Coordinates of C-alpha atoms in Angstrom, one line a residue:
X1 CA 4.4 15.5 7.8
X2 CA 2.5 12.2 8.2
X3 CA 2.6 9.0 6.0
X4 CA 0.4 6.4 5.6
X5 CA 0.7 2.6 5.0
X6 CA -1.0 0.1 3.5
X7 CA -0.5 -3.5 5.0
X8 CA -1.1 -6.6 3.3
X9 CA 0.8 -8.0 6.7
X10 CA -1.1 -6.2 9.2
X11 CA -0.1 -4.1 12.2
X12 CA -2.1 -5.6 14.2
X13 CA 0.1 -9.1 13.7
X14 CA 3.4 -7.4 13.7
X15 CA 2.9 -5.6 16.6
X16 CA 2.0 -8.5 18.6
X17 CA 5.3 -10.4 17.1
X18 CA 7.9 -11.0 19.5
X19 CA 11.7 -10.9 18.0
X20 CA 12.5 -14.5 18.8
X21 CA 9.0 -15.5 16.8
X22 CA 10.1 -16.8 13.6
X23 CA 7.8 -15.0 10.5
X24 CA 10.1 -13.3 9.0
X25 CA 9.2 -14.9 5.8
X26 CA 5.9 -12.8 6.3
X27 CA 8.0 -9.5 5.5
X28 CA 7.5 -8.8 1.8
X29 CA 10.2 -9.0 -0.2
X30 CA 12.8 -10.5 2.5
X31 CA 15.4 -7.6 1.9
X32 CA 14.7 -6.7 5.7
X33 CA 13.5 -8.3 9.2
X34 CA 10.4 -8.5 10.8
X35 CA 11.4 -6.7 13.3
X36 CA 12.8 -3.7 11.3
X37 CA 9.9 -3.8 9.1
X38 CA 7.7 -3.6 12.0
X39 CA 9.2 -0.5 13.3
X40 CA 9.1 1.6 9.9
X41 CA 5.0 0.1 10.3
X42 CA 4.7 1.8 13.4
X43 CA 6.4 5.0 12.4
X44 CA 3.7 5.8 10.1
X45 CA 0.4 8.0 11.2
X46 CA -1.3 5.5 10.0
X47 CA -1.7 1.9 9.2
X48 CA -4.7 0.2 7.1
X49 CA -5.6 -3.3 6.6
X50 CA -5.7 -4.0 2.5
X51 CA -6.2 -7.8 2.7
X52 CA -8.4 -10.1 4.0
X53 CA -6.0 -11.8 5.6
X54 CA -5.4 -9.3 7.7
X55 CA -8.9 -8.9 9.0
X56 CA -9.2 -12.3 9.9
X57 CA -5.2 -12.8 11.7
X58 CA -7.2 -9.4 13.6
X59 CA -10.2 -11.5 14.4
X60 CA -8.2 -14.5 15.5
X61 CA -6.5 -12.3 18.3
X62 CA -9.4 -10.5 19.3
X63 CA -8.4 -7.4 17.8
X64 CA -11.2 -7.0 15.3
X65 CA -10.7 -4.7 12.0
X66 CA -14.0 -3.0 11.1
X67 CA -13.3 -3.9 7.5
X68 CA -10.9 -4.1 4.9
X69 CA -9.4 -0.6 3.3
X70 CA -8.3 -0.9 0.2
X71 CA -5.7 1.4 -1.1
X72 CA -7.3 2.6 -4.3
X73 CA -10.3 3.3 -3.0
X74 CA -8.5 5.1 -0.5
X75 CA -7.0 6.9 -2.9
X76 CA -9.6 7.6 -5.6
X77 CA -11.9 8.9 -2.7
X78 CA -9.4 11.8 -1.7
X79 CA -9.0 12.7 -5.4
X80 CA -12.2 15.5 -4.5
X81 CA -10.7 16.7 -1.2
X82 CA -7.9 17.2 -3.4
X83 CA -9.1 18.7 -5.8
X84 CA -11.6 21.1 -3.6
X85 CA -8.7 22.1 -1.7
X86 CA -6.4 23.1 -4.4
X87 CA -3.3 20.5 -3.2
X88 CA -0.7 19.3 -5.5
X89 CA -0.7 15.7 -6.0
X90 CA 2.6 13.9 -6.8
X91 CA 2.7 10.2 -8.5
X92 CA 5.8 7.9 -8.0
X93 CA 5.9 4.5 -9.2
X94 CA 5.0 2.2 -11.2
X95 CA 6.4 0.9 -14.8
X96 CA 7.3 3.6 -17.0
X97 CA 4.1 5.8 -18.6
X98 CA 1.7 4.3 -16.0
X99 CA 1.6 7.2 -13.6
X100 CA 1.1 9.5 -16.6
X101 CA -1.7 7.1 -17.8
X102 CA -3.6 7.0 -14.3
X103 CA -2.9 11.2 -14.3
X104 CA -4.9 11.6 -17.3
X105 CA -7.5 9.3 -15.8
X106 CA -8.2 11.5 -12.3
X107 CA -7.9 14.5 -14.6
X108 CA -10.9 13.0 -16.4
X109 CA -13.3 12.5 -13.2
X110 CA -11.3 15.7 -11.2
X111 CA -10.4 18.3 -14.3
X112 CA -9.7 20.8 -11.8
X113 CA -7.3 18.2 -9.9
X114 CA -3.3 19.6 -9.6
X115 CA -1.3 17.1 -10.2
X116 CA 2.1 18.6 -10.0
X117 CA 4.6 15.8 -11.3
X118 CA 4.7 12.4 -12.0
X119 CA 7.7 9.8 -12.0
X120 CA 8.4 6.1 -12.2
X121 CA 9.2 3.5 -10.0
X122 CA 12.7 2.1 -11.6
X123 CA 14.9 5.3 -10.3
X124 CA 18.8 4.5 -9.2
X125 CA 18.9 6.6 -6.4
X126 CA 16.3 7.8 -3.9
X127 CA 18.0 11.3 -3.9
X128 CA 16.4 11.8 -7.7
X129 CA 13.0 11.2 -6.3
X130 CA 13.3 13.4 -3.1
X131 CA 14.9 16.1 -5.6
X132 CA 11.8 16.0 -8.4
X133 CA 9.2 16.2 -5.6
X134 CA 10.2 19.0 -3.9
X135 CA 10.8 21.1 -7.0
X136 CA 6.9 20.2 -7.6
X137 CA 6.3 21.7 -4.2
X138 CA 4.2 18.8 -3.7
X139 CA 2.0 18.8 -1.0
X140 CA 0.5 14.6 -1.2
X141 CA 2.7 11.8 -2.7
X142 CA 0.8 8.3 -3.7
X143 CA 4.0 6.2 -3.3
X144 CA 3.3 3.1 -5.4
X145 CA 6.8 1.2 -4.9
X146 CA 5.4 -2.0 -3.3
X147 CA 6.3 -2.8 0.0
X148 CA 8.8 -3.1 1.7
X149 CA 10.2 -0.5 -0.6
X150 CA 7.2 2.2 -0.5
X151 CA 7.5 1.7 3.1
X152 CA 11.6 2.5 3.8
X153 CA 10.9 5.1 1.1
X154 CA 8.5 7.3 3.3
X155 CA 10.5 6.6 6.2
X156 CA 14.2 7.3 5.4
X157 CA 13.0 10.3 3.7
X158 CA 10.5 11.8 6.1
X159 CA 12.8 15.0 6.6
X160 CA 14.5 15.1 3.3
X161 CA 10.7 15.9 1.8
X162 CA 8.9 18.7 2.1
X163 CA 4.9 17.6 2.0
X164 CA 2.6 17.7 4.3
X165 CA 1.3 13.2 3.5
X166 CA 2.6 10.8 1.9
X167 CA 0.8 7.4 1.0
X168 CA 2.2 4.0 0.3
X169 CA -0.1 2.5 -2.3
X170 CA 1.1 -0.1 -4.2
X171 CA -0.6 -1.4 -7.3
X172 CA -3.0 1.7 -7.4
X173 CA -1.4 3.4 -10.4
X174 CA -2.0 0.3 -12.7
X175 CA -5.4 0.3 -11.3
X176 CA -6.6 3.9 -11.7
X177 CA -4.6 3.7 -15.2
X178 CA -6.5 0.3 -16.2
X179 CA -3.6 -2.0 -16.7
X180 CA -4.4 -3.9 -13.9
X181 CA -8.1 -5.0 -13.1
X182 CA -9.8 -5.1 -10.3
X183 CA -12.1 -8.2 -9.2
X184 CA -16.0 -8.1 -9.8
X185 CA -17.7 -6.1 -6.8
X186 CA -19.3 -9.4 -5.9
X187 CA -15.6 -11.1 -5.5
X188 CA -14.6 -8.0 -3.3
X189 CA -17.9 -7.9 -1.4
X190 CA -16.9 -11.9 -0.3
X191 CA -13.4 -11.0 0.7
X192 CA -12.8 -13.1 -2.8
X193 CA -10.5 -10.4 -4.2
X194 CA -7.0 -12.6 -3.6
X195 CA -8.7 -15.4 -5.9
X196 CA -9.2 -13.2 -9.0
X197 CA -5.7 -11.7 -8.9
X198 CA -4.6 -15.3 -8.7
X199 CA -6.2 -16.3 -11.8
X200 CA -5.5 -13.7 -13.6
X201 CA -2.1 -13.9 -12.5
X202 CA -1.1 -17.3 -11.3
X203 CA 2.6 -17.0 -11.2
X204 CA 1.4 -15.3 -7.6
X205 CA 0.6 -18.7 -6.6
X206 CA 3.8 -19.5 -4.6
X207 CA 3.5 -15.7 -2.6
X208 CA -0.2 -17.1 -1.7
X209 CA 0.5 -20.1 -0.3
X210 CA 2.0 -18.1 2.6
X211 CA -1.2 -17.0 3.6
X212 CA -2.0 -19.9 5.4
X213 CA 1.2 -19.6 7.4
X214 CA 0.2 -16.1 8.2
X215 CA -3.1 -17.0 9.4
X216 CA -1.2 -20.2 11.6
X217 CA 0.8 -17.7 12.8
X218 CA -2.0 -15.5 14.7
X219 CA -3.6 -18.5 16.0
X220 CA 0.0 -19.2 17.6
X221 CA 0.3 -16.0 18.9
X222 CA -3.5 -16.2 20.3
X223 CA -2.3 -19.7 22.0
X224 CA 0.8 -18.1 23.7
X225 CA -1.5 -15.2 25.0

C-alpha cells in the first residue's frame, strides 16, 4: 500500500532540517517535533508541494518545484481513473455531513463513481476508522484530517488497513462539497491563493505570519550550505 502527502511545509525543507535547527514551530499543529514529523513525510510514496511557500523555500535552496499541486485538484482529477477502473473510494473527515455532501457532488460529475463509505473527522478512537474502512473493502481513502493528524493517521495505520492508497488531503471535502471556496483562477494563477483564504478567513492571520519565518528559514539553511 502507498500513501500520499500533501505538504504545506514542504519536504524539500524538512529534509534539509538538521535536529539541532530550531523550526519546530513550522510543524502544524505543535502536538509533535520536526523531526518526527519529518520522518512520517518521508515514509510516504509520495510528497507534493500545496503552497506557494513551498515552491519558493524549494527555489531558495536550489531545489526547484515544477509547480504547486494542489490537493483538490489532485483529487478531483483521479475521480475518472476511479471511476473507469471500478475502485471503491472511501471519505474520512471533515465536520459532520460534509463528506456525504462532497459524495453526492463527484456522484454528479462521475455517476458511475463507487464510493463505498464515508465518515467524519471527530472519531474517539482511530481503531473505529481502521474498522469502517475495511468493512467497505475500500481500495482509495481521501484522508481529510489536516495535518499533522492526516499524516500519523496513514502512517500508524499503514498495516492495520487494507487498501491499496491512501491520500492526505485536507480541506478538500469542504471544497468538493462547496462549503469552503476556492480563490478566483486569477488569484491561484499568481500564487495569490493564501490572500483569499485570509480574507475570507482572517482569524488565519496569526498561522500566516509564520510564513515569513519559513521562508527565513530556507534562506538560512541555503547560507549554512
Amino acid at each position: 500500500m502507498a500513501w500520499f502527502s500533501w505538504g504545506k511545509y514542504g519536504m524539500s525543507i524538512l529534509r534539509g532540517c538538521n535536529d539541532d535547527d530550531a523550526v519546530d514551530e513550522y510543524v502544524p499543529g505543535g502536538t509533535i517535533t520536526k523531526a518526527q514529523f519529518r520522518a512520517v513525510l518521508n515514509a510516504a510514496a509520495l510528497v507534493l508541494p500545496d503552497g506557494a511557500g513551498v515552491v519558493l523555500g524549494a527555489k531558495i535552496l536550489k531545489t526547484p518545484l515544477k509547480q504547486k499541486v494542489a490537493g483538490i485538484e489532485f483529487a478531483q482529477n483521479l475521480l475518472p481513473i476511479l471511476e473507469e477502473t471500478g475502485k471503491r473510494l472511501f471519505l474520512l473527515g471533515s465536520k459532520p455531513g460534509i463528506a456525504e455532501a462532497a459524495a453526492e457532488k463527484m456522484l454528479q460529475k462521475h455517476p458511475k463513481l463507487c464510493i463505498c463509505g464515508t465518515m467524519d473527522g471527530y472519531f474517539k478512537e482511530d481503531s473505529e476508522a481502521v474498522r469502517r474502512i475495511n468493512e467497505a473493502q475500500a481500495d482509495v481513502v481521501y484522508v481529510c484530517l489536516g495535518a499533522p493528524k492526516q499524516e500519523n493517521f496513514m502512517h500508524a495505520h499503514t498495516a492495520d488497513l487494507k487498501v491499496k492508497l491512501m491520500i492526505g488531503l485536507g480541506g478538500t471535502l469542504d471544497g468538493i462539497a462547496g462549503t469552503v471556496k476556492r480563490a478566483p483562477r486569477w488569484m491561484i494563477r499568481l500564487q495569490l491563493e493564501w490572500l483569499y483564504r485570509l480574507i475570507k478567513e482572517p482569524r488565519r492571520l496569526g498561522r500566516m505570519m509564520r510564513l515569513p519565518k519559513f521562508v527565513f528559514a530556507a534562506i538560512k539553511m541555503r547560507m549554512k550550505g
